[in-house]
XYZ file of C-alpha atoms in Angstrom:
670
model
C 77.517 -96.630 -51.998
C 75.415 -94.191 -53.204
C 76.494 -90.483 -53.818
C 73.325 -90.189 -51.203
C 74.189 -92.829 -49.100
C 77.764 -91.384 -48.283
C 76.622 -87.806 -47.996
C 74.291 -88.727 -45.084
C 77.226 -90.989 -43.527
C 79.566 -88.115 -43.445
C 76.511 -85.691 -41.847
C 76.172 -88.744 -39.195
C 79.743 -88.341 -38.196
C 79.910 -84.858 -38.047
C 76.807 -84.706 -36.001
C 78.361 -87.476 -33.475
C 81.771 -85.273 -33.143
C 79.655 -82.282 -32.330
C 78.104 -84.263 -29.617
C 80.969 -85.503 -28.244
C 82.348 -82.342 -28.371
C 79.811 -81.011 -26.563
C 80.094 -83.951 -24.196
C 83.804 -83.239 -23.372
C 82.967 -79.446 -22.260
C 80.249 -81.066 -20.207
C 82.255 -83.429 -18.487
C 84.822 -80.591 -17.474
C 82.677 -78.068 -16.349
C 81.534 -81.541 -13.616
C 78.101 -81.606 -15.346
C 78.751 -85.336 -15.655
C 74.930 -86.225 -16.054
C 74.425 -83.950 -18.841
C 77.777 -85.254 -20.267
C 76.565 -89.007 -20.314
C 73.358 -87.854 -22.094
C 75.155 -86.656 -24.770
C 77.804 -89.478 -24.857
C 74.329 -92.021 -25.288
C 73.395 -89.737 -28.121
C 76.515 -90.314 -29.935
C 77.103 -93.902 -29.842
C 72.790 -94.036 -30.811
C 73.662 -92.509 -34.177
C 73.982 -95.306 -36.521
C 72.747 -96.261 -40.221
C 70.189 -98.683 -38.281
C 69.489 -97.437 -34.997
C 66.551 -99.756 -34.490
C 69.086 -102.626 -34.433
C 71.369 -101.083 -32.209
C 72.343 -103.912 -29.373
C 75.746 -101.905 -27.591
C 72.936 -101.679 -24.096
C 73.633 -105.171 -23.408
C 76.763 -107.209 -22.195
C 78.708 -106.755 -25.549
C 77.557 -110.689 -26.632
C 76.408 -109.355 -30.000
C 77.960 -107.873 -32.780
C 78.164 -104.074 -33.520
C 75.235 -102.880 -35.388
C 77.254 -99.620 -37.167
C 77.363 -101.712 -40.327
C 80.890 -103.250 -39.992
C 79.585 -107.093 -39.742
C 82.107 -107.946 -37.362
C 82.613 -107.940 -33.059
C 85.108 -105.147 -33.690
C 84.460 -101.841 -34.376
C 86.073 -99.292 -36.316
C 83.987 -96.366 -36.154
C 86.540 -93.666 -33.910
C 83.106 -91.905 -32.754
C 81.777 -95.090 -31.387
C 84.510 -95.749 -29.483
C 85.089 -91.958 -27.603
C 81.458 -92.678 -26.707
C 81.976 -95.335 -24.778
C 85.166 -94.033 -23.153
C 82.843 -90.900 -22.507
C 80.045 -92.708 -21.025
C 82.799 -95.164 -18.887
C 84.227 -91.745 -17.067
C 81.262 -90.298 -16.874
C 79.888 -93.516 -15.091
C 83.163 -93.504 -12.753
C 82.429 -89.674 -11.720
C 78.469 -91.219 -10.663
C 80.212 -93.686 -8.797
C 78.121 -96.647 -10.781
C 81.119 -98.719 -11.052
C 78.771 -101.357 -12.498
C 77.818 -99.794 -15.359
C 81.682 -98.208 -15.458
C 82.831 -101.721 -15.705
C 80.189 -102.856 -18.338
C 81.146 -99.823 -20.682
C 84.738 -100.857 -20.365
C 84.147 -104.508 -21.564
C 81.987 -103.079 -24.134
C 85.345 -100.808 -25.106
C 87.372 -103.959 -25.291
C 85.049 -106.044 -27.385
C 84.852 -102.766 -29.589
C 88.711 -101.842 -30.171
C 90.669 -104.559 -28.753
C 93.632 -102.799 -29.725
C 93.353 -100.136 -27.806
C 94.781 -100.161 -24.242
C 91.966 -97.717 -22.637
C 89.090 -100.277 -22.384
C 91.447 -102.669 -20.532
C 92.547 -100.293 -17.815
C 89.351 -98.718 -17.511
C 88.025 -102.502 -16.607
C 90.660 -103.053 -14.485
C 90.170 -99.327 -12.100
C 86.749 -100.517 -12.078
C 87.468 -103.797 -10.398
C 89.609 -102.283 -8.083
C 87.170 -99.221 -7.179
C 84.520 -102.421 -6.117
C 86.604 -104.394 -4.311
C 88.353 -101.911 -1.911
C 89.912 -104.412 0.306
C 92.014 -105.050 -2.866
C 91.703 -108.869 -2.184
C 94.006 -111.352 -3.928
C 90.941 -112.335 -6.561
C 90.379 -108.740 -7.381
C 94.176 -108.235 -8.199
C 94.719 -111.697 -9.908
C 91.931 -110.504 -12.412
C 93.562 -107.070 -12.503
C 96.912 -108.771 -13.641
C 94.888 -110.825 -16.104
C 93.434 -107.822 -17.922
C 96.815 -106.044 -17.946
C 98.347 -109.351 -19.437
C 95.409 -109.918 -22.288
C 95.878 -105.891 -23.037
C 99.494 -105.872 -23.995
C 98.806 -109.139 -26.137
C 96.152 -107.790 -27.984
C 98.061 -103.989 -28.397
C 101.217 -105.972 -29.725
C 99.067 -108.224 -32.008
C 96.330 -105.689 -33.740
C 97.602 -102.563 -32.373
C 100.418 -99.648 -32.392
C 103.536 -101.626 -31.134
C 104.811 -98.110 -29.690
C 102.022 -97.209 -27.828
C 102.564 -94.853 -25.050
C 100.035 -96.931 -22.697
C 102.118 -99.895 -23.185
C 104.942 -98.557 -20.575
C 101.892 -98.109 -17.967
C 100.608 -101.396 -18.657
C 104.341 -102.952 -17.846
C 104.620 -101.213 -14.980
C 101.164 -102.127 -13.324
C 103.157 -105.833 -13.904
C 105.703 -105.061 -12.210
C 105.777 -107.075 -8.589
C 105.500 -105.095 -5.879
C 108.217 -106.256 -3.950
C 108.425 -103.949 -1.014
C 104.919 -104.847 0.249
C 106.071 -108.487 0.434
C 108.978 -107.588 2.750
C 108.836 -107.443 6.295
C 108.148 -103.697 8.255
C 111.679 -103.919 9.494
C 113.091 -103.811 5.783
C 110.529 -101.688 4.332
C 111.373 -99.371 6.995
C 115.286 -99.503 6.140
C 114.493 -98.741 2.107
C 112.435 -95.855 2.888
C 114.783 -94.235 5.248
C 117.121 -93.700 2.215
C 114.523 -91.725 0.528
C 113.920 -87.851 1.277
C 110.887 -86.377 2.418
C 109.831 -85.266 -0.611
C 110.086 -89.130 -2.329
C 108.411 -90.087 0.975
C 105.167 -88.184 0.368
C 105.736 -89.279 -3.448
C 105.742 -92.906 -2.152
C 102.249 -92.373 -0.089
C 100.633 -92.041 -3.613
C 101.747 -95.758 -5.049
C 99.300 -97.660 -3.200
C 97.777 -98.666 0.422
C 100.862 -100.211 1.366
C 103.165 -98.071 0.679
C 100.999 -95.161 1.907
C 100.967 -96.844 5.520
C 104.697 -97.525 5.108
C 105.265 -93.728 4.340
C 103.388 -92.857 7.611
C 105.643 -94.793 9.994
C 106.937 -92.266 12.695
C 110.666 -93.707 12.382
C 110.473 -92.346 8.418
C 109.709 -88.631 10.273
C 111.942 -88.727 13.272
C 114.366 -86.461 11.097
C 112.851 -83.319 9.921
C 114.670 -81.413 6.796
C 113.262 -78.140 5.493
C 115.265 -77.607 2.146
C 114.835 -74.163 -0.431
C 114.293 -76.818 -4.086
C 112.629 -73.834 -5.886
C 114.794 -71.997 -8.334
C 113.268 -68.330 -7.394
C 113.918 -66.094 -5.070
C 110.282 -65.617 -3.757
C 109.288 -66.765 -0.003
C 107.194 -69.586 0.220
C 106.129 -69.903 3.306
C 104.363 -72.991 4.850
C 100.317 -73.419 4.186
C 98.703 -73.267 7.519
C 98.415 -76.744 9.077
C 101.272 -78.648 7.530
C 104.068 -78.249 10.048
C 101.303 -79.004 12.789
C 100.597 -81.874 10.547
C 103.780 -82.868 9.718
C 105.314 -82.386 13.434
C 102.254 -84.031 15.588
C 100.637 -86.075 13.415
C 103.124 -87.654 11.121
C 106.563 -87.724 13.504
C 103.744 -87.892 16.759
C 106.043 -85.539 18.502
C 108.940 -87.706 18.379
C 111.507 -86.261 15.934
C 115.158 -86.229 17.554
C 116.185 -84.130 14.558
C 115.292 -80.994 12.916
C 117.218 -79.162 9.823
C 115.923 -76.131 8.435
C 118.009 -74.510 5.453
C 116.819 -70.882 4.504
C 114.323 -69.820 7.567
C 113.867 -66.889 5.082
C 112.524 -68.442 2.425
C 109.762 -70.651 4.410
C 109.261 -67.018 6.451
C 110.049 -68.984 9.647
C 110.744 -65.871 12.206
C 111.536 -66.521 15.994
C 108.488 -66.245 16.991
C 107.470 -69.183 14.487
C 110.618 -71.009 15.509
C 109.660 -70.586 19.439
C 106.176 -72.828 18.557
C 108.074 -75.386 16.412
C 110.759 -76.113 19.163
C 107.895 -76.493 22.122
C 106.187 -79.185 20.242
C 109.684 -81.145 19.553
C 110.047 -82.774 23.441
C 112.558 -85.402 22.115
C 114.926 -82.931 19.818
C 118.411 -83.981 20.208
C 119.959 -82.027 16.892
C 118.802 -78.843 15.502
C 120.328 -76.798 12.273
C 119.138 -73.583 11.125
C 120.758 -71.704 8.134
C 119.555 -68.498 8.130
C 118.744 -67.905 4.047
C 119.711 -70.018 1.045
C 121.965 -69.343 -1.544
C 119.270 -68.354 -3.759
C 117.305 -66.109 -1.373
C 116.275 -62.439 -2.089
C 118.790 -59.896 -1.133
C 116.303 -57.269 -0.096
C 114.279 -60.278 2.227
C 114.482 -59.492 6.254
C 117.467 -60.807 8.053
C 117.683 -63.511 10.456
C 119.544 -62.725 13.764
C 122.123 -64.865 15.212
C 121.283 -63.504 18.557
C 117.275 -64.053 18.277
C 117.367 -67.197 17.227
C 119.900 -68.135 19.845
C 117.723 -66.963 22.495
C 114.963 -68.713 21.244
C 116.741 -71.968 20.824
C 118.154 -71.753 24.898
C 114.467 -70.895 25.916
C 112.592 -73.489 24.462
C 114.153 -76.342 22.558
C 114.086 -79.407 24.510
C 116.443 -79.895 27.555
C 117.725 -82.956 25.927
C 119.324 -80.671 22.934
C 122.743 -82.258 22.348
C 124.003 -80.484 18.583
C 123.171 -77.068 17.341
C 124.356 -75.681 14.254
C 123.467 -72.345 13.120
C 124.445 -70.928 9.922
C 124.378 -67.802 7.517
C 122.750 -65.520 10.336
C 123.493 -62.021 10.826
C 125.071 -60.505 14.515
C 124.700 -57.063 15.178
C 125.981 -55.542 17.943
C 124.000 -52.327 19.185
C 125.374 -49.083 20.342
C 125.194 -49.975 23.989
C 126.969 -53.167 23.626
C 124.000 -55.550 24.723
C 121.800 -56.856 22.108
C 117.685 -56.190 22.997
C 116.891 -59.514 22.927
C 119.267 -60.321 25.844
C 117.929 -57.672 28.413
C 116.959 -59.284 31.353
C 117.558 -62.712 30.408
C 118.771 -63.980 33.779
C 115.206 -63.578 34.814
C 114.206 -66.344 32.132
C 114.203 -69.952 32.139
C 117.087 -71.611 30.198
C 115.593 -75.016 28.660
C 118.996 -76.446 27.206
C 121.184 -77.791 29.843
C 122.761 -80.664 28.035
C 124.220 -79.165 24.538
C 127.361 -80.818 23.322
C 128.251 -79.728 19.797
C 127.831 -76.233 19.161
C 128.726 -75.064 15.125
C 128.198 -71.199 13.934
C 129.205 -70.349 10.458
C 128.541 -67.721 8.072
C 128.441 -65.037 10.467
C 128.542 -61.630 8.656
C 129.520 -59.036 10.877
C 132.511 -58.162 12.481
C 130.791 -57.608 16.196
C 131.120 -60.003 18.821
C 129.062 -63.104 19.528
C 128.407 -65.788 21.995
C 129.763 -66.527 25.004
C 133.471 -65.088 24.717
C 131.819 -61.812 23.435
C 131.920 -58.807 25.009
C 128.425 -57.606 25.121
C 127.701 -61.135 26.219
C 129.954 -61.060 28.664
C 128.465 -57.746 30.491
C 125.180 -59.662 31.141
C 127.210 -62.919 32.442
C 125.477 -64.877 29.626
C 128.852 -67.106 29.248
C 128.373 -68.413 32.915
C 124.844 -70.087 32.420
C 124.152 -73.614 32.276
C 124.121 -74.301 28.224
C 127.919 -74.278 27.761
C 128.964 -75.911 30.650
C 128.992 -79.371 29.328
C 130.155 -78.364 25.535
C 132.937 -80.838 24.364
C 132.595 -79.341 20.732
C 132.650 -76.050 19.359
C 132.978 -74.542 15.644
C 132.930 -70.886 14.972
C 133.007 -69.869 11.484
C 133.436 -66.280 9.995
C 133.118 -64.999 6.467
C 136.603 -64.767 4.302
C 136.604 -60.801 4.604
C 139.148 -59.557 6.944
C 136.769 -56.915 8.637
C 133.427 -59.294 9.162
C 135.490 -62.124 11.221
C 133.193 -63.399 14.195
C 134.786 -61.428 16.927
C 135.794 -64.251 19.839
C 137.702 -64.042 23.723
C 139.221 -66.881 24.069
C 140.154 -65.624 28.298
C 135.654 -65.792 28.000
C 135.310 -68.977 26.129
C 137.559 -70.676 28.424
C 135.550 -69.789 31.536
C 132.320 -70.301 29.549
C 132.911 -73.738 27.974
C 135.656 -75.590 30.487
C 134.728 -79.056 28.912
C 135.464 -78.240 25.414
C 137.525 -81.452 23.341
C 137.273 -80.183 19.926
C 138.060 -76.488 19.185
C 137.684 -74.901 15.357
C 138.310 -71.000 15.008
C 137.996 -70.256 11.473
C 138.058 -66.698 10.036
C 137.845 -65.347 13.767
C 138.936 -62.145 15.210
C 140.563 -62.477 18.567
C 140.001 -59.901 21.008
C 141.922 -59.313 23.982
C 141.222 -59.520 27.635
C 138.435 -57.019 28.550
C 140.797 -55.016 31.050
C 142.656 -54.443 28.069
C 145.965 -55.782 29.424
C 147.157 -58.161 26.453
C 150.479 -58.682 27.855
C 149.066 -60.271 30.976
C 149.281 -63.922 31.300
C 145.640 -65.482 31.104
C 144.781 -69.132 31.332
C 143.272 -69.646 27.733
C 143.778 -73.153 27.383
C 140.971 -76.357 28.221
C 142.068 -79.257 29.783
C 140.551 -81.714 28.121
C 141.533 -80.553 24.413
C 141.771 -83.227 22.094
C 141.668 -81.206 18.587
C 142.476 -77.754 17.696
C 141.712 -76.151 14.226
C 143.100 -72.598 12.999
C 142.414 -71.265 9.937
C 142.783 -67.364 9.129
C 142.847 -67.027 12.634
C 143.535 -63.269 13.027
C 144.655 -61.119 15.651
C 143.217 -57.795 15.440
C 144.651 -56.110 18.790
C 147.339 -53.638 19.224
C 148.811 -55.340 22.218
C 150.900 -58.706 21.443
C 150.281 -61.367 24.277
C 149.554 -64.966 24.727
C 146.022 -64.608 26.136
C 145.054 -63.766 22.440
C 145.809 -67.465 21.209
C 144.517 -70.823 22.482
C 147.078 -72.507 24.869
C 148.321 -75.855 23.273
C 147.660 -78.955 25.773
C 149.837 -81.371 26.298
C 147.031 -84.039 25.420
C 145.994 -82.678 22.238
C 146.001 -85.387 19.239
C 144.931 -83.575 16.526
C 146.380 -80.145 15.416
C 145.808 -77.720 12.503
C 147.765 -74.483 12.661
C 148.781 -71.481 10.022
C 152.317 -72.129 9.924
C 153.377 -68.429 9.569
C 156.112 -66.796 11.828
C 153.677 -64.291 12.806
C 151.807 -67.223 14.939
C 154.941 -68.976 16.228
C 157.341 -66.358 16.544
C 155.577 -63.458 17.589
C 152.246 -64.776 19.785
C 153.056 -68.364 21.012
C 156.471 -67.225 21.914
C 154.962 -64.575 23.809
C 152.859 -67.156 25.577
C 155.566 -69.113 26.497
C 157.124 -65.802 27.897
C 154.549 -64.593 30.093
C 153.978 -68.165 31.380
C 157.693 -68.489 32.281
C 157.615 -64.853 33.971
C 154.400 -65.886 35.858
C 155.074 -69.330 37.212
C 159.016 -69.791 36.456
C 158.385 -72.583 34.192
C 157.664 -73.721 30.569
C 154.412 -73.948 29.430
C 154.591 -77.796 28.792
C 157.632 -79.883 27.202
C 155.419 -81.074 24.199
C 152.422 -83.254 22.699
C 152.138 -86.513 24.051
C 149.833 -88.345 22.297
C 149.397 -86.181 19.191
C 148.082 -88.172 15.808
C 147.777 -86.067 13.361
C 149.350 -82.512 12.405
C 148.322 -79.697 9.644
C 150.317 -76.717 9.247
C 148.474 -74.322 6.573
C 148.819 -71.442 5.199
C 152.239 -71.193 4.584
C 153.594 -68.522 2.291
C 156.066 -70.129 -0.309
C 157.234 -66.700 -1.475
C 158.491 -65.530 1.140
C 162.309 -65.050 1.959
C 165.182 -63.280 3.634
C 167.381 -63.551 6.031
C 164.636 -62.374 9.271
C 162.045 -64.140 7.973
C 164.008 -67.541 7.629
C 165.588 -66.882 10.990
C 162.397 -66.526 12.806
C 160.865 -69.682 10.748
C 163.764 -71.631 11.611
C 163.182 -70.842 15.196
C 159.739 -71.625 14.975
C 160.404 -75.160 13.234
C 162.811 -75.652 16.407
C 160.204 -74.958 18.681
C 157.480 -77.185 16.886
C 160.104 -80.193 16.430
C 160.485 -79.720 20.220
C 156.481 -80.030 20.517
C 155.862 -83.287 18.515
C 159.437 -85.027 19.054
C 157.582 -87.323 22.355
C 154.629 -88.033 19.973
C 156.945 -89.209 16.958
C 159.625 -91.569 19.755
C 156.301 -93.107 21.375
C 154.549 -93.914 17.593
C 151.346 -91.912 17.973
C 151.716 -89.374 15.420
C 150.651 -91.251 12.079
C 149.285 -88.297 9.636
C 150.920 -85.161 8.654
C 149.502 -82.344 6.128
C 152.463 -80.122 5.758
C 154.025 -77.687 2.961
C 157.132 -78.943 1.231
C 160.004 -77.099 1.568
C 163.737 -77.942 2.113
C 164.338 -76.067 5.828
C 160.781 -77.943 6.922
C 162.223 -81.594 5.519
C 165.228 -80.919 7.547
C 163.694 -79.985 10.716
C 161.090 -82.859 10.267
C 163.649 -85.477 9.547
C 165.363 -84.905 12.759
C 162.175 -86.279 14.676
C 159.981 -88.528 12.643
C 159.914 -92.388 12.861
C 158.659 -92.767 9.252
C 157.888 -96.278 9.645
C 155.101 -94.885 11.834
C 153.440 -92.554 8.991
C 150.626 -93.999 7.349
C 149.497 -90.400 5.368
C 151.232 -88.143 4.062
C 150.396 -85.225 1.993
C 152.435 -82.353 0.959
C 149.666 -79.354 0.576
C 152.024 -76.667 -0.965
C 155.144 -76.713 -3.027
C 156.679 -74.427 -5.422
C 157.666 -76.959 -8.170
C 158.465 -75.989 -11.884
C 159.107 -77.764 -15.212
C 162.680 -77.810 -16.497
C 163.116 -76.764 -19.758
C 163.213 -80.575 -20.998
C 159.165 -80.194 -19.602
C 160.751 -82.829 -16.857
C 159.949 -82.554 -13.058
C 162.558 -79.628 -11.531
C 164.700 -80.525 -8.731
C 162.226 -79.575 -5.963
C 159.750 -81.564 -7.458
C 162.309 -84.553 -7.713
C 162.723 -84.044 -3.960
C 159.058 -84.459 -3.070
C 159.286 -87.851 -4.932
C 162.214 -89.003 -2.987
C 161.118 -88.100 0.201
C 157.879 -89.857 -0.146
C 159.859 -92.777 -0.765
C 161.634 -92.462 2.694
C 158.247 -93.591 4.152
C 157.906 -97.713 3.480
C 154.883 -97.710 4.900
C 152.451 -94.972 3.674
C 149.098 -95.887 2.495
C 147.982 -92.846 1.793
C 149.164 -89.636 0.095
C 148.048 -86.442 -0.852
C 149.705 -83.666 -3.872
C 148.916 -80.375 -3.876
C 151.328 -78.451 -6.305
C 150.803 -75.005 -7.314
C 151.851 -76.186 -10.982
C 149.114 -78.244 -12.528
C 151.845 -79.444 -15.001
C 153.931 -80.387 -12.191
C 151.223 -82.514 -10.810
C 149.966 -84.523 -13.765
C 153.570 -85.778 -13.849
C 154.071 -86.572 -10.603
C 150.431 -88.782 -10.072
C 152.275 -90.676 -13.016
C 155.375 -91.426 -11.394
C 153.433 -92.466 -8.098
C 151.112 -94.651 -10.087
C 153.839 -96.578 -12.147
C 155.877 -97.507 -9.039
C 155.430 -100.279 -6.712
C 154.320 -99.407 -2.972
C 151.878 -99.769 -0.130
C 149.986 -96.795 -1.328
C 146.681 -97.229 -2.022
C 144.544 -93.693 -2.417
C 145.965 -90.731 -3.573
C 144.216 -87.514 -3.439
C 145.044 -84.452 -5.942
C 142.638 -81.305 -7.245
C 145.156 -80.952 -10.591
C 143.703 -83.692 -12.803
C 141.292 -82.897 -15.366
C 140.023 -84.405 -18.933
C 142.107 -86.924 -20.473
C 144.773 -87.100 -18.309
C 142.217 -87.348 -15.460
C 140.519 -90.491 -17.271
C 143.952 -91.681 -18.149
C 144.985 -91.699 -14.792
C 141.863 -93.115 -13.242
C 141.831 -96.234 -15.850
C 145.745 -96.682 -14.504
C 144.948 -96.328 -10.736
C 142.168 -99.413 -11.085
C 144.391 -101.427 -12.583
C 147.140 -101.024 -9.788
C 144.103 -101.357 -7.281
C 144.620 -97.135 -6.393
C 141.833 -95.309 -5.228
C 142.236 -91.724 -7.038
C 140.104 -89.145 -5.353
C 139.655 -85.163 -6.806
C 139.821 -83.894 -3.623
C 141.517 -80.207 -2.610
C 142.931 -81.576 0.871
C 143.268 -85.157 2.458
C 140.676 -85.601 5.057
C 141.487 -85.829 8.714
C 141.555 -88.661 10.335
C 138.867 -89.529 12.842
C 140.082 -89.920 16.528
C 138.818 -93.137 18.190
C 138.145 -93.018 21.397
C 141.024 -93.376 24.244
C 140.907 -96.464 26.289
C 139.731 -95.587 29.831
């Protein structure tokens, strides 16, 4: 080729490049027709324009001078690709298909032409007929074969083509099975599934997938992101079709949901059975407006479905006003209360030392504790914060009056108030006749007057019990309760538990000692042993979660029927290695005591010393027994890997946890 011809060819290529760049800019600004003209002009630039035959059905060779069906001129391929894109925008699918075919002939090693051909076929046949889908599948197979033969075997579009060839198993399944699969996805993932295909979109909009609504903050920043206008209405009224039975909002502040918006949401959910509301998320901004517990509770009871059974409220601020009555509750007696059959109530993370709920002073003054929502309540959990002065304040006398049907009570980081008349020493009935489960954790008695009315009375029919094992609780308060009851009625409270299944004693301080402490703990243990003796002899007591100490061991050995115990956890014991690096006498005593329970299947090991725990786990894994599950929190790194390997060989589950899970209570036979 002469130097003149070479220079002319270079000038032509530069002109093509300029035209294509201009066409891209026009396309991005939505000037589709102008972009199409520019792409056609770029395509027409060749050394022999008179013989150009690219506008036909691509049955002739490219006239750019290569003399081959395939074309190696990059600008020609780019121009054809731009023409196809323009015809897509202009909705001229026939011409888009023709030029996509031309793209394949000019560059069989490029995946773009095959993808554009298949796209044109799918757009022309909106019904997605089997013939069209079969044709597209054939195109994808041809694309992969051509690229692997003539093109770049590491091309990124190969992965796209392979994904398109995967068989859509979901679409071939019955509707019931598809729903079972989609129910395992979050709502975010279900929304993504809507964009996969028409069949997936149809399944994703099924009303059964939107019965349990859950809104959780998933962004890292502390900025508030209110719902876009209409989004809640679309989800609740269109997708869920007002059939939602569960609603959870984690971070009301983050979604900018106040009392007014909450009332609106609740009014369009006539079948709501479970409601969970959290005022703020862990990453919420500290200076954002607080969400008041009282305002939320008021909105729920006034506007929620009458069939609401479960209510969980968390991270809400409770404020006690100067006159003792929250303005939200003024004249509430004149307002209709919609919720009538609430069965489960959980309030956690209350950041205030003020009173709350029925059983609080300021609600008691407006007779709120006598309203209908609490009469059928069976499960109650109140959890304050870990700060002593921020504990949730409760009055057990009012709780019993307001919630007579309670079967499950958990009071965690709570401050007990005396009766309203201030006569803490006078006996009041602080018990529930149907109580089956009672949990007290860090339960403080914040009153100058000691009396039994400020601790829950222990029912004879209780089945699961967790108490702080401190001499103050047992020796002072429960002894006072017994004395008050005996002085009032001339008989003891009761002679013992008749069907106790699980007992946990927590918060035991091993470091305390002294003659007075030992004497009081001895009296407390004697009282406790008397209470559980009936359950031991009847064989119902099968689970123990206790601190290990020689006095505790000796007291329990008097009444325990060890053949019946299936779960035993030592939640605290003061173990130390000896000078040789072996287990000390206290640790050996724990292992020896465990050996006296022949039918143990679950064990918990939670020593104060990490090294002690490692050696004890190794000893338990080495010996043969019926133990199939071990809970502990002391294993890390290489020690944990070795222990897991040994446990797998023995068929034992080794689980990292801070405590052994409480066994579930089976319904009693009627």
